[in-house]
């Protein structure tokens, strides 16, 4: 899941540091930014829109890694020892994305304290969110995990404004939640009766009610050691 924090890196901020060594492109709905197995030679930054990250195993099993929104970097594995992309990045709705060449990004991290601090802060926020997702996956009820996933889709609909109503299968939701399709179907029926979700040509989400629902269902782990 994405970080809710936006780092406010504008096109001008990046242009000042990277000049002609960066490129900017608009992507259409479902257009691929890069594919699993491509050369990992750049870092990307989402100026606007949403990007979905997915991976396919050697047994052709597909997994959704994350949904990243405006203010997110991705492809940062290229800055380490990752020579090939381990996932596919695809635009959800229209998006505007900046591409930063690997060697220039590494140089900026060494020579530009402001950019380095911003980049490290972003990576730390991603680590925190991954830890929260792991705790949620291991310790919290499927119903709560589903509510969090639906809240994410609510953010995506608001941010990306896809051309067509968002259609998400219950199989996809079950995959993201880590439960069965039957349980997702059961919870979705309950959520629909409570007004948390509705269907009108596509999935519609009441984010305010979902947030209240989550607040009434605290984490199943203690914050005290």
C-alpha positions as protocol buffer text, in pm:
chain_id: "A"
residue {
  index: 1
  type: UNK
  ca { x: 0 y: 0 z: 0 }
}
residue {
  index: 2
  type: UNK
  ca { x: 112 y: 353 z: -60 }
}
residue {
  index: 3
  type: UNK
  ca { x: 236 y: 608 z: 187 }
}
residue {
  index: 4
  type: UNK
  ca { x: -16 y: 883 z: 258 }
}
residue {
  index: 5
  type: UNK
  ca { x: 264 y: 1135 z: 297 }
}
residue {
  index: 6
  type: UNK
  ca { x: 333 y: 1358 z: -4 }
}
residue {
  index: 7
  type: UNK
  ca { x: 684 y: 1498 z: -33 }
}
residue {
  index: 8
  type: UNK
  ca { x: 588 y: 1781 z: -266 }
}
residue {
  index: 9
  type: UNK
  ca { x: 872 y: 1731 z: -515 }
}
residue {
  index: 10
  type: UNK
  ca { x: 769 y: 1943 z: -810 }
}
residue {
  index: 11
  type: UNK
  ca { x: 887 y: 1921 z: -1168 }
}
residue {
  index: 12
  type: UNK
  ca { x: 1086 y: 2243 z: -1117 }
}
residue {
  index: 13
  type: UNK
  ca { x: 1265 y: 2098 z: -810 }
}
residue {
  index: 14
  type: UNK
  ca { x: 1382 y: 1796 z: -1010 }
}
residue {
  index: 15
  type: UNK
  ca { x: 1459 y: 1996 z: -1324 }
}
residue {
  index: 16
  type: UNK
  ca { x: 1691 y: 2223 z: -1124 }
}
residue {
  index: 17
  type: UNK
  ca { x: 1893 y: 1921 z: -1009 }
}
residue {
  index: 18
  type: UNK
  ca { x: 1880 y: 1690 z: -1310 }
}
residue {
  index: 19
  type: UNK
  ca { x: 1826 y: 1934 z: -1602 }
}
residue {
  index: 20
  type: UNK
  ca { x: 1833 y: 1746 z: -1934 }
}
residue {
  index: 21
  type: UNK
  ca { x: 1928 y: 1418 z: -1764 }
}
residue {
  index: 22
  type: UNK
  ca { x: 1568 y: 1349 z: -1671 }
}
residue {
  index: 23
  type: UNK
  ca { x: 1262 y: 1288 z: -1885 }
}
residue {
  index: 24
  type: UNK
  ca { x: 894 y: 1358 z: -1824 }
}
residue {
  index: 25
  type: UNK
  ca { x: 605 y: 1162 z: -1971 }
}
residue {
  index: 26
  type: UNK
  ca { x: 227 y: 1133 z: -1945 }
}
residue {
  index: 27
  type: UNK
  ca { x: 84 y: 780 z: -1927 }
}
residue {
  index: 28
  type: UNK
  ca { x: -264 y: 660 z: -2014 }
}
residue {
  index: 29
  type: UNK
  ca { x: -478 y: 418 z: -1811 }
}
residue {
  index: 30
  type: UNK
  ca { x: -320 y: 68 z: -1793 }
}
residue {
  index: 31
  type: UNK
  ca { x: -9 y: 179 z: -1982 }
}
residue {
  index: 32
  type: UNK
  ca { x: 312 y: 3 z: -1872 }
}
residue {
  index: 33
  type: UNK
  ca { x: 595 y: 218 z: -1732 }
}
residue {
  index: 34
  type: UNK
  ca { x: 834 y: -78 z: -1722 }
}
residue {
  index: 35
  type: UNK
  ca { x: 797 y: -456 z: -1719 }
}
residue {
  index: 36
  type: UNK
  ca { x: 932 y: -728 z: -1494 }
}
residue {
  index: 37
  type: UNK
  ca { x: 1266 y: -840 z: -1637 }
}
residue {
  index: 38
  type: UNK
  ca { x: 1352 y: -503 z: -1797 }
}
residue {
  index: 39
  type: UNK
  ca { x: 1690 y: -344 z: -1725 }
}
residue {
  index: 40
  type: UNK
  ca { x: 1684 y: -152 z: -1395 }
}
residue {
  index: 41
  type: UNK
  ca { x: 1851 y: 168 z: -1511 }
}
residue {
  index: 42
  type: UNK
  ca { x: 1642 y: 450 z: -1364 }
}
residue {
  index: 43
  type: UNK
  ca { x: 1428 y: 575 z: -1075 }
}
residue {
  index: 44
  type: UNK
  ca { x: 1079 y: 713 z: -1134 }
}
residue {
  index: 45
  type: UNK
  ca { x: 876 y: 978 z: -952 }
}
residue {
  index: 46
  type: UNK
  ca { x: 497 y: 1018 z: -973 }
}
residue {
  index: 47
  type: UNK
  ca { x: 406 y: 1383 z: -1032 }
}
residue {
  index: 48
  type: UNK
  ca { x: 37 y: 1295 z: -1056 }
}
residue {
  index: 49
  type: UNK
  ca { x: -177 y: 983 z: -1078 }
}
residue {
  index: 50
  type: UNK
  ca { x: -139 y: 627 z: -946 }
}
residue {
  index: 51
  type: UNK
  ca { x: 92 y: 337 z: -1037 }
}
residue {
  index: 52
  type: UNK
  ca { x: 28 y: -30 z: -966 }
}
residue {
  index: 53
  type: UNK
  ca { x: 319 y: -268 z: -904 }
}
residue {
  index: 54
  type: UNK
  ca { x: 268 y: -638 z: -982 }
}
residue {
  index: 55
  type: UNK
  ca { x: 496 y: -942 z: -1000 }
}
residue {
  index: 56
  type: UNK
  ca { x: 461 y: -1286 z: -1158 }
}
residue {
  index: 57
  type: UNK
  ca { x: 636 y: -1595 z: -1021 }
}
residue {
  index: 58
  type: UNK
  ca { x: 801 y: -1866 z: -1231 }
}
residue {
  index: 59
  type: UNK
  ca { x: 480 y: -2066 z: -1175 }
}
residue {
  index: 60
  type: UNK
  ca { x: 281 y: -1781 z: -1328 }
}
residue {
  index: 61
  type: UNK
  ca { x: 127 y: -1681 z: -996 }
}
residue {
  index: 62
  type: UNK
  ca { x: 54 y: -1307 z: -996 }
}
residue {
  index: 63
  type: UNK
  ca { x: 79 y: -1080 z: -692 }
}
residue {
  index: 64
  type: UNK
  ca { x: -7 y: -714 z: -638 }
}
residue {
  index: 65
  type: UNK
  ca { x: 291 y: -551 z: -466 }
}
residue {
  index: 66
  type: UNK
  ca { x: 165 y: -198 z: -411 }
}
residue {
  index: 67
  type: UNK
  ca { x: -38 y: 96 z: -533 }
}
residue {
  index: 68
  type: UNK
  ca { x: 168 y: 415 z: -533 }
}
residue {
  index: 69
  type: UNK
  ca { x: 21 y: 762 z: -558 }
}
residue {
  index: 70
  type: UNK
  ca { x: 138 y: 1116 z: -627 }
}
residue {
  index: 71
  type: UNK
  ca { x: 459 y: 1199 z: -440 }
}
residue {
  index: 72
  type: UNK
  ca { x: 602 y: 846 z: -461 }
}
residue {
  index: 73
  type: UNK
  ca { x: 930 y: 719 z: -602 }
}
residue {
  index: 74
  type: UNK
  ca { x: 951 y: 371 z: -750 }
}
residue {
  index: 75
  type: UNK
  ca { x: 1215 y: 160 z: -920 }
}
residue {
  index: 76
  type: UNK
  ca { x: 1461 y: 257 z: -647 }
}
residue {
  index: 77
  type: UNK
  ca { x: 1599 y: -98 z: -642 }
}
residue {
  index: 78
  type: UNK
  ca { x: 1806 y: 8 z: -942 }
}
residue {
  index: 79
  type: UNK
  ca { x: 2019 y: 219 z: -708 }
}
residue {
  index: 80
  type: UNK
  ca { x: 2139 y: -98 z: -535 }
}
residue {
  index: 81
  type: UNK
  ca { x: 2242 y: -425 z: -692 }
}
residue {
  index: 82
  type: UNK
  ca { x: 1914 y: -483 z: -877 }
}
residue {
  index: 83
  type: UNK
  ca { x: 2006 y: -514 z: -1245 }
}
residue {
  index: 84
  type: UNK
  ca { x: 1662 y: -628 z: -1367 }
}
residue {
  index: 85
  type: UNK
  ca { x: 1314 y: -515 z: -1266 }
}
residue {
  index: 86
  type: UNK
  ca { x: 1148 y: -759 z: -1026 }
}
residue {
  index: 87
  type: UNK
  ca { x: 798 y: -623 z: -1089 }
}
residue {
  index: 88
  type: UNK
  ca { x: 588 y: -450 z: -1354 }
}
residue {
  index: 89
  type: UNK
  ca { x: 478 y: -88 z: -1305 }
}
residue {
  index: 90
  type: UNK
  ca { x: 153 y: 16 z: -1473 }
}
residue {
  index: 91
  type: UNK
  ca { x: -41 y: 343 z: -1466 }
}
residue {
  index: 92
  type: UNK
  ca { x: -391 y: 339 z: -1314 }
}
residue {
  index: 93
  type: UNK
  ca { x: -583 y: 615 z: -1486 }
}
residue {
  index: 94
  type: UNK
  ca { x: -380 y: 899 z: -1633 }
}
residue {
  index: 95
  type: UNK
  ca { x: -50 y: 979 z: -1467 }
}
residue {
  index: 96
  type: UNK
  ca { x: 252 y: 1206 z: -1513 }
}
residue {
  index: 97
  type: UNK
  ca { x: 585 y: 1046 z: -1430 }
}
residue {
  index: 98
  type: UNK
  ca { x: 944 y: 1168 z: -1422 }
}
residue {
  index: 99
  type: UNK
  ca { x: 1231 y: 933 z: -1508 }
}
residue {
  index: 100
  type: UNK
  ca { x: 1567 y: 990 z: -1336 }
}
residue {
  index: 101
  type: UNK
  ca { x: 1872 y: 809 z: -1475 }
}
residue {
  index: 102
  type: UNK
  ca { x: 2042 y: 576 z: -1227 }
}
residue {
  index: 103
  type: UNK
  ca { x: 2394 y: 719 z: -1238 }
}
residue {
  index: 104
  type: UNK
  ca { x: 2271 y: 1078 z: -1213 }
}
residue {
  index: 105
  type: UNK
  ca { x: 2045 y: 993 z: -918 }
}
residue {
  index: 106
  type: UNK
  ca { x: 2333 y: 826 z: -734 }
}
residue {
  index: 107
  type: UNK
  ca { x: 2547 y: 1134 z: -793 }
}
residue {
  index: 108
  type: UNK
  ca { x: 2271 y: 1363 z: -663 }
}
residue {
  index: 109
  type: UNK
  ca { x: 2233 y: 1153 z: -347 }
}
residue {
  index: 110
  type: UNK
  ca { x: 2604 y: 1202 z: -276 }
}
residue {
  index: 111
  type: UNK
  ca { x: 2629 y: 1572 z: -362 }
}
residue {
  index: 112
  type: UNK
  ca { x: 2287 y: 1720 z: -286 }
}
residue {
  index: 113
  type: UNK
  ca { x: 2199 y: 1706 z: 88 }
}
residue {
  index: 114
  type: UNK
  ca { x: 1846 y: 1840 z: 33 }
}
residue {
  index: 115
  type: UNK
  ca { x: 1759 y: 1579 z: -228 }
}
residue {
  index: 116
  type: UNK
  ca { x: 1928 y: 1304 z: -25 }
}
residue {
  index: 117
  type: UNK
  ca { x: 1732 y: 1395 z: 290 }
}
residue {
  index: 118
  type: UNK
  ca { x: 1405 y: 1398 z: 98 }
}
residue {
  index: 119
  type: UNK
  ca { x: 1477 y: 1065 z: -68 }
}
residue {
  index: 120
  type: UNK
  ca { x: 1575 y: 898 z: 260 }
}
residue {
  index: 121
  type: UNK
  ca { x: 1261 y: 1036 z: 429 }
}
residue {
  index: 122
  type: UNK
  ca { x: 1051 y: 882 z: 153 }
}
residue {
  index: 123
  type: UNK
  ca { x: 1222 y: 543 z: 185 }
}
residue {
  index: 124
  type: UNK
  ca { x: 1168 y: 547 z: 563 }
}
residue {
  index: 125
  type: UNK
  ca { x: 797 y: 620 z: 512 }
}
residue {
  index: 126
  type: UNK
  ca { x: 776 y: 321 z: 274 }
}
residue {
  index: 127
  type: UNK
  ca { x: 945 y: 96 z: 531 }
}
residue {
  index: 128
  type: UNK
  ca { x: 699 y: 207 z: 801 }
}
residue {
  index: 129
  type: UNK
  ca { x: 402 y: 136 z: 573 }
}
residue {
  index: 130
  type: UNK
  ca { x: 540 y: -207 z: 477 }
}
residue {
  index: 131
  type: UNK
  ca { x: 578 y: -292 z: 846 }
}
residue {
  index: 132
  type: UNK
  ca { x: 219 y: -181 z: 911 }
}
residue {
  index: 133
  type: UNK
  ca { x: 98 y: -399 z: 624 }
}
residue {
  index: 134
  type: UNK
  ca { x: 289 y: -700 z: 759 }
}
residue {
  index: 135
  type: UNK
  ca { x: 145 y: -653 z: 1109 }
}
residue {
  index: 136
  type: UNK
  ca { x: -201 y: -616 z: 955 }
}
residue {
  index: 137
  type: UNK
  ca { x: -150 y: -932 z: 749 }
}
residue {
  index: 138
  type: UNK
  ca { x: -28 y: -1147 z: 1039 }
}
residue {
  index: 139
  type: UNK
  ca { x: -239 y: -1027 z: 1331 }
}
residue {
  index: 140
  type: UNK
  ca { x: -556 y: -851 z: 1220 }
}
residue {
  index: 141
  type: UNK
  ca { x: -888 y: -988 z: 1106 }
}
residue {
  index: 142
  type: UNK
  ca { x: -965 y: -1023 z: 736 }
}
residue {
  index: 143
  type: UNK
  ca { x: -1255 y: -779 z: 773 }
}
residue {
  index: 144
  type: UNK
  ca { x: -1023 y: -501 z: 893 }
}
residue {
  index: 145
  type: UNK
  ca { x: -764 y: -575 z: 623 }
}
residue {
  index: 146
  type: UNK
  ca { x: -1036 y: -557 z: 358 }
}
residue {
  index: 147
  type: UNK
  ca { x: -1149 y: -220 z: 492 }
}
residue {
  index: 148
  type: UNK
  ca { x: -793 y: -86 z: 462 }
}
residue {
  index: 149
  type: UNK
  ca { x: -766 y: -211 z: 103 }
}
residue {
  index: 150
  type: UNK
  ca { x: -1099 y: -50 z: 14 }
}
residue {
  index: 151
  type: UNK
  ca { x: -988 y: 277 z: 172 }
}
residue {
  index: 152
  type: UNK
  ca { x: -681 y: 262 z: -52 }
}
residue {
  index: 153
  type: UNK
  ca { x: -902 y: 221 z: -360 }
}
residue {
  index: 154
  type: UNK
  ca { x: -1106 y: 517 z: -242 }
}
residue {
  index: 155
  type: UNK
  ca { x: -787 y: 726 z: -242 }
}
residue {
  index: 156
  type: UNK
  ca { x: -698 y: 598 z: -590 }
}
residue {
  index: 157
  type: UNK
  ca { x: -1040 y: 691 z: -730 }
}
residue {
  index: 158
  type: UNK
  ca { x: -1013 y: 1040 z: -580 }
}
residue {
  index: 159
  type: UNK
  ca { x: -654 y: 1095 z: -693 }
}
residue {
  index: 160
  type: UNK
  ca { x: -648 y: 935 z: -1038 }
}
residue {
  index: 161
  type: UNK
  ca { x: -1005 y: 997 z: -1154 }
}
residue {
  index: 162
  type: UNK
  ca { x: -1000 y: 702 z: -1397 }
}
residue {
  index: 163
  type: UNK
  ca { x: -1183 y: 747 z: -1728 }
}
residue {
  index: 164
  type: UNK
  ca { x: -1412 y: 456 z: -1648 }
}
residue {
  index: 165
  type: UNK
  ca { x: -1561 y: 346 z: -1311 }
}
residue {
  index: 166
  type: UNK
  ca { x: -1312 y: 138 z: -1114 }
}
residue {
  index: 167
  type: UNK
  ca { x: -1389 y: -231 z: -1136 }
}
residue {
  index: 168
  type: UNK
  ca { x: -1215 y: -454 z: -885 }
}
residue {
  index: 169
  type: UNK
  ca { x: -1294 y: -825 z: -872 }
}
residue {
  index: 170
  type: UNK
  ca { x: -1347 y: -1000 z: -541 }
}
residue {
  index: 171
  type: UNK
  ca { x: -1065 y: -1235 z: -640 }
}
residue {
  index: 172
  type: UNK
  ca { x: -828 y: -937 z: -657 }
}
residue {
  index: 173
  type: UNK
  ca { x: -949 y: -812 z: -320 }
}
residue {
  index: 174
  type: UNK
  ca { x: -901 y: -1159 z: -171 }
}
residue {
  index: 175
  type: UNK
  ca { x: -546 y: -1168 z: -308 }
}
residue {
  index: 176
  type: UNK
  ca { x: -463 y: -831 z: -154 }
}
residue {
  index: 177
  type: UNK
  ca { x: -626 y: -913 z: 179 }
}
residue {
  index: 178
  type: UNK
  ca { x: -480 y: -1262 z: 203 }
}
residue {
  index: 179
  type: UNK
  ca { x: -806 y: -1452 z: 243 }
}
residue {
  index: 180
  type: UNK
  ca { x: -1059 y: -1644 z: 35 }
}
residue {
  index: 181
  type: UNK
  ca { x: -1298 y: -1500 z: -221 }
}
residue {
  index: 182
  type: UNK
  ca { x: -1591 y: -1640 z: -21 }
}
residue {
  index: 183
  type: UNK
  ca { x: -1493 y: -1440 z: 289 }
}
residue {
  index: 184
  type: UNK
  ca { x: -1445 y: -1125 z: 83 }
}
residue {
  index: 185
  type: UNK
  ca { x: -1792 y: -1175 z: -67 }
}
residue {
  index: 186
  type: UNK
  ca { x: -1939 y: -1211 z: 282 }
}
residue {
  index: 187
  type: UNK
  ca { x: -1768 y: -896 z: 412 }
}
residue {
  index: 188
  type: UNK
  ca { x: -1856 y: -694 z: 101 }
}
residue {
  index: 189
  type: UNK
  ca { x: -2224 y: -775 z: 149 }
}
residue {
  index: 190
  type: UNK
  ca { x: -2201 y: -651 z: 508 }
}
residue {
  index: 191
  type: UNK
  ca { x: -2016 y: -335 z: 399 }
}
residue {
  index: 192
  type: UNK
  ca { x: -2278 y: -270 z: 133 }
}
residue {
  index: 193
  type: UNK
  ca { x: -2560 y: -292 z: 386 }
}
residue {
  index: 194
  type: UNK
  ca { x: -2375 y: -46 z: 612 }
}
residue {
  index: 195
  type: UNK
  ca { x: -2325 y: 197 z: 324 }
}
residue {
  index: 196
  type: UNK
  ca { x: -1945 y: 163 z: 321 }
}
residue {
  index: 197
  type: UNK
  ca { x: -1944 y: 56 z: -44 }
}
residue {
  index: 198
  type: UNK
  ca { x: -2184 y: 56 z: -336 }
}
residue {
  index: 199
  type: UNK
  ca { x: -2193 y: -50 z: -699 }
}
residue {
  index: 200
  type: UNK
  ca { x: -2308 y: 175 z: -981 }
}
residue {
  index: 201
  type: UNK
  ca { x: -2125 y: 59 z: -1292 }
}
residue {
  index: 202
  type: UNK
  ca { x: -1816 y: 23 z: -1075 }
}
residue {
  index: 203
  type: UNK
  ca { x: -1692 y: 21 z: -717 }
}
residue {
  index: 204
  type: UNK
  ca { x: -1786 y: 328 z: -512 }
}
residue {
  index: 205
  type: UNK
  ca { x: -1638 y: 378 z: -166 }
}
residue {
  index: 206
  type: UNK
  ca { x: -1751 y: 590 z: 128 }
}
residue {
  index: 207
  type: UNK
  ca { x: -1408 y: 678 z: 270 }
}
residue {
  index: 208
  type: UNK
  ca { x: -1547 y: 864 z: 572 }
}
residue {
  index: 209
  type: UNK
  ca { x: -1752 y: 565 z: 689 }
}
residue {
  index: 210
  type: UNK
  ca { x: -1462 y: 326 z: 621 }
}
residue {
  index: 211
  type: UNK
  ca { x: -1229 y: 543 z: 829 }
}
residue {
  index: 212
  type: UNK
  ca { x: -1480 y: 543 z: 1116 }
}
residue {
  index: 213
  type: UNK
  ca { x: -1513 y: 165 z: 1080 }
}
residue {
  index: 214
  type: UNK
  ca { x: -1136 y: 118 z: 1113 }
}
residue {
  index: 215
  type: UNK
  ca { x: -1120 y: 348 z: 1415 }
}
residue {
  index: 216
  type: UNK
  ca { x: -1373 y: 123 z: 1588 }
}
residue {
  index: 217
  type: UNK
  ca { x: -1159 y: -182 z: 1516 }
}
residue {
  index: 218
  type: UNK
  ca { x: -816 y: -117 z: 1664 }
}
residue {
  index: 219
  type: UNK
  ca { x: -503 y: -315 z: 1579 }
}
residue {
  index: 220
  type: UNK
  ca { x: -477 y: -659 z: 1738 }
}
residue {
  index: 221
  type: UNK
  ca { x: -124 y: -594 z: 1863 }
}
residue {
  index: 222
  type: UNK
  ca { x: -14 y: -395 z: 2165 }
}
residue {
  index: 223
  type: UNK
  ca { x: 205 y: -86 z: 2131 }
}
residue {
  index: 224
  type: UNK
  ca { x: 359 y: -168 z: 2472 }
}
residue {
  index: 225
  type: UNK
  ca { x: 658 y: -402 z: 2494 }
}
